[in-house]
Amino acid sequence: MGTPVLDQLRAALGDRVDTAAATLDAARADRSGHGAAEPPLAVVHAESVADVQAALRIAHETATPVVVRGAGTGLAGASIAGAGEIVLSTLRMRRVLEVRPDDLLAVVEPGILNAELDEVLAPYGLWWPPDPASRDISTVGGNIATGAGGLLCAKYGVVRDAVLAVDLVLADGRLLHLGHRSVKGVTGLDLTSLVIGSEGRLGVIVGATLKLRRIEPGTPCTIVATFPTVRDAARGSAAVTASGAQPAIMELMDARCLAAVHALLELDPPAEGIAQLTIQTDGLSAAVEAEQIAAVLRQAGGAVAVTDDPAEGEELLRIRRSMHAAMARLGTTLIEDVSVPRSALPAMFDEIARIERAYGIEIPTVAHAGDGNLHPNFIVQTAEIPERIWQAADELFRAALCLGGTLTGEHGIGTLKSRWLADELGEDQWTLQREIVRVFDPRGILAPGRVFAQRPSAPSDPHDADPHPAEEPHA
Ligand SMILES: Cc1cc2nc3c(=O)[nH]c(=O)nc-3n(C[C@H](O)[C@H](O)[C@H](O)COP(=O)(O)OP(=O)(O)OC[C@H]3O[C@@H](n4cnc5c(N)ncnc54)[C@H](O)[C@@H]3O)c2cc1C
């Protein structure tokens, strides 16, 4: 026996409507470590734009909440779906519809994985720059919906810099073509930008026209610099930025992170207490630039090694890319994502040390030091994140804001950070953004309660109700 909405979905979409227990259970969680207490109603595996439109028309008519899902690798709890909700999965929509080397663009469906896309583009000598550490497992649609960043952002930008156009299905099933195929285009309001980072609240991304680059010529050089303290490493990275050098990658790992990854990968333990910068230069002047950066780092007190061996370079970056798995082994992890102006990195590490002392906790931290985005990790041995840890996270957010930074550099607000959103935006902007969501989705069926959480001071609004009142950590 199905509910009326399930019956309608099955009539329209047949076996693309999946109610298998294992499928529903998987949709209760993302990779934040959190999950809904109860499973959603169904997962709709959309295979075409028409499938997405059909599912949304039914959801709209029946006022059923819909949570869009790519690969579910998000770290902000945005794609967690619970009781009474339909999950609309775009994972089966993974075709590359067009590659235009002459125009440096590709048109893709949203479910293609980031790394899969680059495999398709490589024979053309092209690549799509957004490079989240999850590039092997996350979708392009999810990357756009979260406004993802990654390791290469300081030089090659974030997703926002690499999308020309988006096809969006609105909550009522209408299809919009936003943006343009030309390099320039300023007709009307920039709704493409609005959709980037909208975390499934404005519509379902069913296609994207992506801005490509030619693969950089030359051999990349990789630099490893170790420092006695994390503050010294942060000062080293700030000195590199201030020197005018433009590395493709500049990643910082503190001693706790470095030790955890070495243990995970069964490498020799690093020297006690050291923090590490891993930097990569690319392009035809990679070697010259690497030597210039090495000189800056030595001047800043680092012990520096440089290699132009691609395999060695890749192995060094693997250490950084294994961070998430290394932290997950240590306990229940709350991965934070604050971002500050690059010159403020040393001060932000001072703030982290202050919060560690104040709360008697350790906060292992990695940073995309090239762009000022830090991932402090709160790790607890309980299944749930205790309120005291949320208080420490609260101090962390406020410290980042005081330094001219932001609550989230790349992971998004989702459910986990919604209670702080108004603090950063201010009352007027929070209200304006909420009203914009209502214009796109007047019935409030898309991801209700995510991003814009109900605030205690505001009049009650069912669109903003907590989607997972009994939210619980997920194994
Ligand atoms: C090991 C690991 C490393 C990571 N490293 C990085 C990193 O370096 N940089 C970074 O930015 N993130 C990183 N992430 C987080 C995550 O991979 C990104 O947020 C990614 O963009 C999510 O893509 P997804 O396909 O998994 O989306 P999901 O998790 O399925 O969804 C994320 C959000 O996007 C929405 N969404 C998904 N698809 C669509 C669509 N077609 N239309 C509308 N909305 C949609 C969902 O509703 C949700 O709000 C990492 C995660 C892991 C597990």
Short mmCIF file of C-alpha atoms and ligand atoms in Angstrom, two decimals:
data_model
loop_
_atom_site.label_atom_id
_atom_site.label_comp_id
_atom_site.label_asym_id
_atom_site.label_seq_id
_atom_site.Cartn_x
_atom_site.Cartn_y
_atom_site.Cartn_z
CA MET A 1 0.00 0.00 0.00
CA GLY A 2 1.46 3.38 -0.94
CA THR A 3 0.53 6.88 0.14
CA PRO A 4 -1.30 9.01 -2.49
CA VAL A 5 1.95 10.79 -3.38
CA LEU A 6 3.81 7.49 -3.80
CA ASP A 7 1.01 6.15 -5.98
CA GLN A 8 1.21 9.22 -8.21
CA LEU A 9 5.00 9.04 -8.40
CA ARG A 10 4.89 5.34 -9.33
CA ALA A 11 2.23 5.96 -11.97
CA ALA A 12 4.40 8.66 -13.56
CA LEU A 13 7.90 7.23 -13.04
CA GLY A 14 7.51 3.47 -12.59
CA ASP A 15 10.50 1.68 -11.10
CA ARG A 16 12.52 4.90 -10.89
CA VAL A 17 10.63 5.31 -7.61
CA ASP A 18 12.67 3.32 -5.10
CA THR A 19 11.40 2.45 -1.62
CA ALA A 20 13.90 -0.32 -0.80
CA ALA A 21 14.91 -0.08 2.86
CA ALA A 22 18.64 0.11 2.08
CA THR A 23 18.12 2.96 -0.42
CA LEU A 24 16.01 4.94 2.03
CA ASP A 25 18.50 4.33 4.82
CA ALA A 26 21.39 5.64 2.69
CA ALA A 27 19.41 8.81 1.94
CA ARG A 28 19.04 9.57 5.66
CA ALA A 29 22.66 10.74 5.83
CA ASP A 30 25.36 12.63 4.01
CA ARG A 31 29.09 12.61 4.86
CA SER A 32 28.75 15.10 7.73
CA GLY A 33 28.28 12.19 10.16
CA HIS A 34 24.69 13.28 10.84
CA GLY A 35 21.45 11.68 9.75
CA ALA A 36 17.68 11.90 10.06
CA ALA A 37 15.98 9.76 12.70
CA GLU A 38 13.57 8.26 10.17
CA PRO A 39 13.91 7.38 6.51
CA PRO A 40 12.34 9.43 3.69
CA LEU A 41 9.25 8.30 1.76
CA ALA A 42 11.05 7.35 -1.45
CA VAL A 43 14.09 8.02 -3.60
CA VAL A 44 13.27 9.03 -7.18
CA HIS A 45 16.16 8.13 -9.49
CA ALA A 46 15.63 10.74 -12.21
CA GLU A 47 17.04 9.73 -15.59
CA SER A 48 15.97 12.79 -17.59
CA VAL A 49 14.82 16.38 -17.28
CA ALA A 50 11.28 15.11 -17.88
CA ASP A 51 11.61 12.77 -14.86
CA VAL A 52 12.67 15.69 -12.66
CA GLN A 53 9.77 17.79 -13.92
CA ALA A 54 7.25 14.98 -13.39
CA ALA A 55 8.43 14.33 -9.83
CA LEU A 56 8.37 18.02 -8.93
CA ARG A 57 4.90 18.59 -10.41
CA ILE A 58 3.54 15.81 -8.19
CA ALA A 59 5.43 17.07 -5.15
CA HIS A 60 4.20 20.60 -5.81
CA GLU A 61 0.56 19.55 -6.18
CA THR A 62 0.68 17.41 -3.04
CA ALA A 63 2.88 19.89 -1.10
CA THR A 64 5.39 17.12 -0.40
CA PRO A 65 8.91 18.22 0.61
CA VAL A 66 11.71 17.27 -1.81
CA VAL A 67 15.41 16.97 -1.03
CA VAL A 68 17.68 16.95 -4.09
CA ARG A 69 20.63 14.61 -3.86
CA GLY A 70 23.77 14.17 -5.93
CA ALA A 71 26.32 11.73 -4.49
CA GLY A 72 25.54 12.58 -0.85
CA THR A 73 29.14 13.58 -0.03
CA GLY A 74 28.10 16.95 1.42
CA LEU A 75 29.49 17.92 4.81
CA ALA A 76 26.79 20.36 5.93
CA GLY A 77 23.79 18.04 6.31
CA ALA A 78 22.02 19.65 3.32
CA SER A 79 21.04 16.44 1.53
CA ILE A 80 19.94 14.55 4.66
CA ALA A 81 16.31 13.51 4.09
CA GLY A 82 13.83 12.33 6.69
CA ALA A 83 10.23 11.39 7.37
CA GLY A 84 7.67 12.51 4.81
CA GLU A 85 10.27 13.74 2.32
CA ILE A 86 10.98 12.63 -1.24
CA VAL A 87 14.60 12.39 -2.31
CA LEU A 88 15.19 13.43 -5.91
CA SER A 89 18.45 11.85 -7.00
CA THR A 90 20.24 13.19 -10.08
CA LEU A 91 22.98 10.55 -9.93
CA ARG A 92 21.72 8.70 -13.04
CA MET A 93 21.81 11.87 -15.17
CA ARG A 94 25.51 11.70 -16.03
CA ARG A 95 25.90 12.35 -19.75
CA VAL A 96 28.36 14.79 -21.25
CA LEU A 97 26.17 16.38 -23.93
CA GLU A 98 28.75 18.54 -25.67
CA VAL A 99 32.46 19.41 -25.54
CA ARG A 100 33.56 22.51 -27.46
CA PRO A 101 37.37 22.93 -27.39
CA ASP A 102 37.03 26.02 -29.62
CA ASP A 103 34.71 27.74 -27.14
CA LEU A 104 36.33 26.16 -24.05
CA LEU A 105 33.02 24.86 -22.74
CA ALA A 106 31.18 21.62 -22.03
CA VAL A 107 27.48 20.95 -21.48
CA VAL A 108 26.83 18.22 -18.93
CA GLU A 109 24.09 16.58 -16.93
CA PRO A 110 24.32 17.11 -13.15
CA GLY A 111 25.05 13.56 -11.99
CA ILE A 112 28.45 13.13 -13.63
CA LEU A 113 31.26 12.86 -11.09
CA ASN A 114 33.82 15.65 -11.12
CA ALA A 115 36.74 13.27 -11.84
CA GLU A 116 34.75 11.38 -14.50
CA LEU A 117 34.23 14.65 -16.36
CA ASP A 118 37.97 15.34 -16.40
CA GLU A 119 38.57 11.86 -17.84
CA VAL A 120 36.21 12.74 -20.70
CA LEU A 121 37.89 16.13 -21.19
CA ALA A 122 41.53 14.95 -21.03
CA PRO A 123 41.73 13.67 -24.65
CA TYR A 124 40.73 17.19 -25.76
CA GLY A 125 43.58 18.66 -23.68
CA LEU A 126 40.96 20.30 -21.43
CA TRP A 127 39.91 20.21 -17.77
CA TRP A 128 37.29 21.72 -15.46
CA PRO A 129 39.20 23.48 -12.64
CA PRO A 130 37.00 22.93 -9.56
CA ASP A 131 38.96 20.34 -7.59
CA PRO A 132 37.27 19.38 -4.30
CA ALA A 133 39.18 16.71 -2.38
CA SER A 134 36.02 14.66 -3.05
CA ARG A 135 36.36 14.99 -6.83
CA ASP A 136 36.34 11.18 -7.31
CA ILE A 137 33.02 10.80 -5.48
CA SER A 138 31.03 14.06 -5.81
CA THR A 139 28.80 15.19 -8.68
CA VAL A 140 29.11 18.33 -10.78
CA GLY A 141 25.49 19.19 -9.85
CA GLY A 142 26.38 18.88 -6.16
CA ASN A 143 29.53 20.94 -6.71
CA ILE A 144 27.41 23.70 -8.28
CA ALA A 145 24.68 23.52 -5.64
CA THR A 146 27.22 23.83 -2.83
CA GLY A 147 29.49 26.33 -4.62
CA ALA A 148 32.33 23.88 -4.01
CA GLY A 149 35.96 24.81 -3.67
CA GLY A 150 39.00 22.64 -3.31
CA LEU A 151 42.74 22.68 -3.55
CA LEU A 152 43.27 24.80 -6.66
CA CYS A 153 41.07 27.78 -5.83
CA ALA A 154 43.63 30.52 -5.24
CA LYS A 155 44.92 30.21 -8.80
CA TYR A 156 41.99 28.69 -10.71
CA GLY A 157 38.96 29.91 -8.76
CA VAL A 158 35.96 28.10 -7.29
CA VAL A 159 32.88 26.62 -8.97
CA ARG A 160 31.35 30.10 -9.25
CA ASP A 161 34.19 31.05 -11.62
CA ALA A 162 33.72 27.97 -13.78
CA VAL A 163 30.00 27.89 -14.67
CA LEU A 164 28.51 29.81 -17.61
CA ALA A 165 24.92 28.55 -17.56
CA VAL A 166 22.57 26.34 -15.60
CA ASP A 167 19.31 24.63 -16.55
CA LEU A 168 17.03 24.70 -13.54
CA VAL A 169 13.72 22.98 -12.89
CA LEU A 170 11.63 25.08 -10.51
CA ALA A 171 9.60 23.59 -7.68
CA ASP A 172 6.45 23.61 -9.84
CA GLY A 173 8.17 21.75 -12.70
CA ARG A 174 8.92 24.68 -15.03
CA LEU A 175 12.31 24.53 -16.79
CA LEU A 176 14.53 27.65 -16.90
CA HIS A 177 17.67 28.14 -18.99
CA LEU A 178 19.85 30.56 -17.03
CA GLY A 179 23.12 32.15 -18.16
CA HIS A 180 24.81 32.05 -21.55
CA ARG A 181 27.38 30.27 -23.72
CA SER A 182 29.40 33.38 -24.49
CA VAL A 183 32.35 34.56 -22.41
CA LYS A 184 30.52 37.82 -21.75
CA GLY A 185 26.83 38.15 -20.89
CA VAL A 186 25.12 40.68 -18.60
CA THR A 187 21.52 40.44 -19.74
CA GLY A 188 19.21 40.87 -16.77
CA LEU A 189 19.93 39.73 -13.24
CA ASP A 190 22.60 37.06 -12.80
CA LEU A 191 20.37 34.17 -11.74
CA THR A 192 23.08 31.62 -12.60
CA SER A 193 25.17 33.05 -9.78
CA LEU A 194 22.18 32.93 -7.47
CA VAL A 195 21.73 29.21 -8.13
CA ILE A 196 25.41 28.45 -7.46
CA GLY A 197 25.62 27.62 -3.76
CA SER A 198 21.82 27.56 -3.31
CA GLU A 199 21.96 24.07 -1.70
CA GLY A 200 18.86 22.68 -3.40
CA ARG A 201 16.56 25.48 -2.24
CA LEU A 202 15.89 27.30 -5.53
CA GLY A 203 15.37 24.40 -7.92
CA VAL A 204 16.94 21.27 -9.37
CA ILE A 205 20.01 21.75 -11.56
CA VAL A 206 19.42 19.47 -14.56
CA GLY A 207 22.17 20.73 -16.84
CA ALA A 208 25.20 22.99 -16.76
CA THR A 209 27.41 24.76 -19.27
CA LEU A 210 30.89 24.71 -17.79
CA LYS A 211 33.84 26.98 -18.45
CA LEU A 212 36.91 24.86 -19.27
CA ARG A 213 40.65 25.49 -19.33
CA ARG A 214 43.39 23.96 -21.44
CA ILE A 215 45.60 21.55 -19.51
CA GLU A 216 48.62 23.48 -18.27
CA PRO A 217 51.82 22.64 -20.19
CA GLY A 218 55.01 21.75 -18.31
CA THR A 219 55.78 19.58 -15.29
CA PRO A 220 54.36 20.61 -11.90
CA CYS A 221 56.79 21.04 -9.00
CA THR A 222 55.85 20.13 -5.45
CA ILE A 223 57.32 21.79 -2.37
CA VAL A 224 57.09 20.46 1.17
CA ALA A 225 58.00 22.78 4.02
CA THR A 226 57.85 21.83 7.68
CA PHE A 227 57.70 24.29 10.56
CA PRO A 228 58.03 23.91 14.33
CA THR A 229 54.52 25.30 14.96
CA VAL A 230 51.31 25.70 13.01
CA ARG A 231 51.49 29.47 13.48
CA ASP A 232 54.92 29.47 11.82
CA ALA A 233 53.51 27.46 8.92
CA ALA A 234 50.61 29.92 8.61
CA ARG A 235 53.06 32.82 8.59
CA GLY A 236 55.04 30.99 5.91
CA SER A 237 51.96 30.62 3.69
CA ALA A 238 50.99 34.27 4.23
CA ALA A 239 54.55 35.24 3.22
CA VAL A 240 54.24 33.22 0.00
CA THR A 241 50.97 34.98 -0.87
CA ALA A 242 52.43 38.39 -0.01
CA SER A 243 55.48 37.68 -2.22
CA GLY A 244 53.23 37.70 -5.29
CA ALA A 245 53.91 34.03 -6.13
CA GLN A 246 50.86 32.16 -7.43
CA PRO A 247 51.07 28.46 -6.56
CA ALA A 248 48.30 26.23 -7.92
CA ILE A 249 47.99 24.49 -4.56
CA MET A 250 49.04 25.57 -1.06
CA GLU A 251 47.77 23.29 1.73
CA LEU A 252 48.56 23.43 5.43
CA MET A 253 48.29 20.53 7.89
CA ASP A 254 48.84 20.91 11.63
CA ALA A 255 50.76 18.31 13.63
CA ARG A 256 47.65 16.36 14.75
CA CYS A 257 46.33 16.06 11.19
CA LEU A 258 49.71 15.10 9.81
CA ALA A 259 50.19 12.39 12.44
CA ALA A 260 46.67 11.02 11.88
CA VAL A 261 47.13 10.74 8.11
CA HIS A 262 50.58 9.15 8.44
CA ALA A 263 49.03 6.56 10.77
CA LEU A 264 46.15 5.91 8.34
CA LEU A 265 48.48 5.48 5.35
CA GLU A 266 50.99 3.48 7.44
CA LEU A 267 53.79 5.97 6.73
CA ASP A 268 56.66 6.70 9.13
CA PRO A 269 55.40 9.07 11.83
CA PRO A 270 56.25 12.74 11.18
CA ALA A 271 58.64 14.55 13.56
CA GLU A 272 56.90 15.45 16.82
CA GLY A 273 54.83 18.64 16.66
CA ILE A 274 55.70 19.81 13.15
CA ALA A 275 53.21 21.47 10.83
CA GLN A 276 53.50 21.08 7.08
CA LEU A 277 52.85 23.15 3.97
CA THR A 278 52.40 21.23 0.72
CA ILE A 279 52.64 23.53 -2.29
CA GLN A 280 52.45 22.87 -6.01
CA THR A 281 53.42 25.17 -8.87
CA ASP A 282 52.41 24.46 -12.46
CA GLY A 283 52.75 25.82 -15.98
CA LEU A 284 55.88 26.52 -17.98
CA SER A 285 57.55 28.49 -15.16
CA ALA A 286 56.75 25.90 -12.46
CA ALA A 287 60.41 25.19 -11.58
CA VAL A 288 61.43 28.86 -11.33
CA GLU A 289 58.37 29.68 -9.25
CA ALA A 290 59.01 26.68 -6.97
CA GLU A 291 62.53 27.93 -6.23
CA GLN A 292 61.20 31.44 -5.50
CA ILE A 293 58.62 30.00 -3.10
CA ALA A 294 61.21 27.74 -1.47
CA ALA A 295 63.37 30.80 -0.78
CA VAL A 296 60.44 32.63 0.86
CA LEU A 297 59.68 29.59 3.02
CA ARG A 298 63.32 29.16 4.12
CA GLN A 299 63.39 32.84 5.03
CA ALA A 300 60.24 32.21 7.12
CA GLY A 301 62.04 29.42 9.03
CA GLY A 302 60.79 26.34 7.14
CA ALA A 303 62.73 23.17 6.32
CA VAL A 304 62.07 22.89 2.60
CA ALA A 305 62.27 20.16 -0.07
CA VAL A 306 61.32 20.52 -3.75
CA THR A 307 60.54 17.77 -6.28
CA ASP A 308 59.55 17.79 -9.94
CA ASP A 309 58.79 14.05 -9.89
CA PRO A 310 55.04 13.82 -10.66
CA ALA A 311 54.62 10.52 -8.75
CA GLU A 312 56.30 11.92 -5.65
CA GLY A 313 54.19 15.08 -5.95
CA GLU A 314 51.00 13.03 -6.21
CA GLU A 315 51.99 10.96 -3.16
CA LEU A 316 52.52 14.15 -1.13
CA LEU A 317 49.10 15.45 -2.15
CA ARG A 318 47.55 12.06 -1.31
CA ILE A 319 48.55 12.76 2.29
CA ARG A 320 46.45 15.93 2.23
CA ARG A 321 43.56 14.28 0.39
CA SER A 322 43.39 11.50 3.00
CA MET A 323 42.56 13.95 5.80
CA HIS A 324 38.83 13.27 5.98
CA ALA A 325 39.32 9.50 6.30
CA ALA A 326 42.05 10.00 8.92
CA MET A 327 39.80 12.23 11.06
CA ALA A 328 36.82 9.88 10.69
CA ARG A 329 38.92 7.09 12.26
CA LEU A 330 39.44 9.17 15.41
CA GLY A 331 35.77 9.48 16.40
CA THR A 332 32.60 11.41 15.56
CA THR A 333 33.85 14.41 13.61
CA LEU A 334 32.38 17.86 13.12
CA ILE A 335 34.34 19.32 10.20
CA GLU A 336 34.24 23.10 10.17
CA ASP A 337 34.87 25.31 7.18
CA VAL A 338 35.60 28.91 8.16
CA SER A 339 37.40 31.18 5.72
CA VAL A 340 39.43 34.32 6.46
CA PRO A 341 41.48 36.82 4.44
CA ARG A 342 44.82 35.10 3.79
CA SER A 343 46.83 37.60 5.82
CA ALA A 344 44.64 36.67 8.83
CA LEU A 345 45.57 32.95 8.78
CA PRO A 346 48.15 33.22 11.62
CA ALA A 347 45.62 35.14 13.75
CA MET A 348 42.95 32.50 13.05
CA PHE A 349 45.31 29.76 14.26
CA ASP A 350 45.84 31.85 17.43
CA GLU A 351 42.06 31.88 17.90
CA ILE A 352 41.87 28.11 17.42
CA ALA A 353 44.60 27.66 20.07
CA ARG A 354 42.68 29.97 22.42
CA ILE A 355 39.46 27.95 21.96
CA GLU A 356 41.37 24.69 22.52
CA ARG A 357 42.68 26.03 25.85
CA ALA A 358 39.31 27.48 26.89
CA TYR A 359 37.45 24.20 26.27
CA GLY A 360 40.23 21.75 27.08
CA ILE A 361 39.91 20.14 23.63
CA GLU A 362 42.06 19.54 20.57
CA ILE A 363 40.97 20.94 17.20
CA PRO A 364 43.11 19.31 14.48
CA THR A 365 43.08 21.72 11.54
CA VAL A 366 43.93 21.68 7.86
CA ALA A 367 43.72 24.73 5.65
CA HIS A 368 43.56 25.54 1.99
CA ALA A 369 46.19 28.13 2.91
CA GLY A 370 46.36 29.49 -0.64
CA ASP A 371 42.87 30.93 -0.24
CA GLY A 372 42.44 31.25 3.56
CA ASN A 373 39.89 28.45 4.03
CA LEU A 374 40.36 26.39 7.22
CA HIS A 375 38.84 23.04 8.21
CA PRO A 376 39.10 22.78 12.01
CA ASN A 377 37.90 19.34 13.16
CA PHE A 378 36.03 18.79 16.41
CA ILE A 379 36.30 15.12 17.34
CA VAL A 380 34.31 13.47 20.11
CA GLN A 381 33.98 9.91 21.32
CA THR A 382 30.21 10.14 21.79
CA ALA A 383 27.81 9.41 18.95
CA GLU A 384 26.33 12.91 19.20
CA ILE A 385 28.15 16.25 19.13
CA PRO A 386 27.67 17.62 22.69
CA GLU A 387 26.35 21.15 23.19
CA ARG A 388 29.70 22.20 24.69
CA ILE A 389 31.43 21.40 21.37
CA TRP A 390 28.79 23.43 19.52
CA GLN A 391 29.67 26.29 21.89
CA ALA A 392 33.35 25.94 20.94
CA ALA A 393 32.30 25.92 17.25
CA ASP A 394 30.22 29.03 17.94
CA GLU A 395 33.35 30.80 19.25
CA LEU A 396 35.25 29.65 16.18
CA PHE A 397 32.64 31.15 13.83
CA ARG A 398 32.59 34.43 15.72
CA ALA A 399 36.40 34.60 15.65
CA ALA A 400 36.41 34.09 11.86
CA LEU A 401 33.78 36.83 11.41
CA CYS A 402 35.80 39.22 13.61
CA LEU A 403 38.83 38.62 11.37
CA GLY A 404 36.82 39.63 8.30
CA GLY A 405 36.03 36.04 7.37
CA THR A 406 32.97 33.89 6.82
CA LEU A 407 31.13 30.93 8.34
CA THR A 408 31.66 28.62 5.40
CA GLY A 409 34.17 28.80 2.57
CA GLU A 410 32.96 25.85 0.50
CA HIS A 411 30.79 23.29 2.30
CA GLY A 412 27.65 25.41 2.65
CA ILE A 413 25.19 26.05 5.47
CA GLY A 414 22.92 22.99 5.16
CA THR A 415 21.32 22.03 8.45
CA LEU A 416 24.45 22.15 10.59
CA LYS A 417 25.26 25.86 10.34
CA SER A 418 21.84 27.38 9.75
CA ARG A 419 21.59 28.70 13.29
CA TRP A 420 24.53 31.05 12.60
CA LEU A 421 23.48 32.30 9.17
CA ALA A 422 21.61 35.39 10.38
CA ASP A 423 24.61 36.37 12.54
CA GLU A 424 26.74 36.75 9.43
CA LEU A 425 24.12 38.11 7.02
CA GLY A 426 22.33 40.50 9.38
CA GLU A 427 18.57 40.74 9.77
CA ASP A 428 17.79 42.62 6.54
CA GLN A 429 19.84 40.39 4.25
CA TRP A 430 18.60 37.21 5.95
CA THR A 431 15.00 38.32 5.33
CA LEU A 432 15.71 39.36 1.72
CA GLN A 433 17.38 36.03 0.93
CA ARG A 434 14.45 34.16 2.52
CA GLU A 435 12.03 36.14 0.36
CA ILE A 436 14.04 35.27 -2.76
CA VAL A 437 13.68 31.57 -1.94
CA ARG A 438 9.92 32.08 -1.70
CA VAL A 439 9.80 33.65 -5.18
CA PHE A 440 11.40 30.52 -6.63
CA ASP A 441 9.43 28.09 -4.47
CA PRO A 442 6.25 29.72 -3.08
CA ARG A 443 4.95 26.51 -1.51
CA GLY A 444 8.27 25.86 0.24
CA ILE A 445 8.66 22.25 -0.90
CA LEU A 446 12.38 22.33 -1.75
CA ALA A 447 14.59 21.37 1.20
CA PRO A 448 12.43 23.16 3.78
CA GLY A 449 14.29 24.07 6.96
CA ARG A 450 17.74 23.84 5.37
CA VAL A 451 19.98 26.90 5.23
CA PHE A 452 17.34 29.31 6.60
CA ALA A 453 16.43 27.80 9.97
CA GLN A 454 13.61 29.12 12.09
CA ARG A 455 15.01 31.75 14.44
CA PRO A 456 13.65 32.05 17.96
CA SER A 457 13.01 35.79 17.46
CA ALA A 458 11.12 35.41 14.15
CA PRO A 459 7.40 34.65 13.69
CA SER A 460 6.81 30.92 13.17
CA ASP A 461 7.03 29.81 9.53
CA PRO A 462 6.49 26.17 8.47
CA HIS A 463 9.00 26.65 5.59
CA ASP A 464 11.77 27.17 8.12
CA ALA A 465 10.84 24.46 10.61
CA ASP A 466 13.66 22.16 11.71
CA PRO A 467 13.62 19.28 9.18
CA HIS A 468 15.13 16.80 11.60
CA PRO A 469 13.97 17.62 15.12
CA ALA A 470 15.23 14.24 16.27
CA GLU A 471 18.38 14.43 14.17
CA GLU A 472 20.88 11.87 15.20
CA PRO A 473 24.45 11.00 14.29
CA HIS A 474 24.69 8.44 11.54
CA ALA A 475 27.20 5.64 11.50
C1 LIG B 1 36.41 13.19 1.66
C2 LIG B 1 35.67 14.44 1.32
C3 LIG B 1 36.39 15.54 0.89
C4 LIG B 1 35.71 16.73 0.56
N1 LIG B 1 36.45 17.78 0.09
C5 LIG B 1 35.81 18.91 -0.31
C6 LIG B 1 36.57 20.01 -0.83
O1 LIG B 1 37.79 19.98 -0.93
N2 LIG B 1 35.87 21.10 -1.22
C7 LIG B 1 34.51 21.18 -1.13
O2 LIG B 1 33.92 22.20 -1.51
N3 LIG B 1 33.78 20.16 -0.63
C8 LIG B 1 34.39 19.03 -0.23
N4 LIG B 1 33.65 17.98 0.27
C9 LIG B 1 32.20 18.12 0.42
C10 LIG B 1 31.35 17.61 -0.79
O3 LIG B 1 32.03 16.62 -1.53
C11 LIG B 1 30.94 18.78 -1.68
O4 LIG B 1 30.06 19.63 -0.97
C12 LIG B 1 30.25 18.35 -2.99
O5 LIG B 1 30.10 19.49 -3.81
C13 LIG B 1 28.89 17.69 -2.79
O6 LIG B 1 28.53 17.04 -4.00
P1 LIG B 1 27.47 15.83 -3.98
O7 LIG B 1 27.23 15.41 -5.37
O8 LIG B 1 27.94 14.78 -3.05
O9 LIG B 1 26.20 16.58 -3.39
P2 LIG B 1 25.21 16.12 -2.22
O10 LIG B 1 25.97 15.91 -0.97
O11 LIG B 1 24.33 15.04 -2.70
O12 LIG B 1 24.35 17.45 -2.06
C14 LIG B 1 24.93 18.62 -1.55
C15 LIG B 1 23.94 19.77 -1.74
O13 LIG B 1 23.74 20.01 -3.12
C16 LIG B 1 22.35 19.87 -3.46
N5 LIG B 1 22.30 19.27 -4.79
C17 LIG B 1 22.97 18.17 -5.24
N6 LIG B 1 22.70 17.97 -6.53
C18 LIG B 1 21.84 18.95 -6.92
C19 LIG B 1 21.19 19.28 -8.14
N7 LIG B 1 21.35 18.56 -9.26
N8 LIG B 1 20.37 20.37 -8.16
C20 LIG B 1 20.20 21.13 -7.05
N9 LIG B 1 20.78 20.86 -5.87
C21 LIG B 1 21.59 19.78 -5.82
C22 LIG B 1 21.77 19.01 -2.37
O14 LIG B 1 20.37 19.23 -2.22
C23 LIG B 1 22.56 19.51 -1.17
O15 LIG B 1 22.02 20.72 -0.74
C24 LIG B 1 34.29 16.80 0.66
C25 LIG B 1 33.58 15.69 1.11
C26 LIG B 1 34.26 14.52 1.45
C27 LIG B 1 33.46 13.35 1.91
#
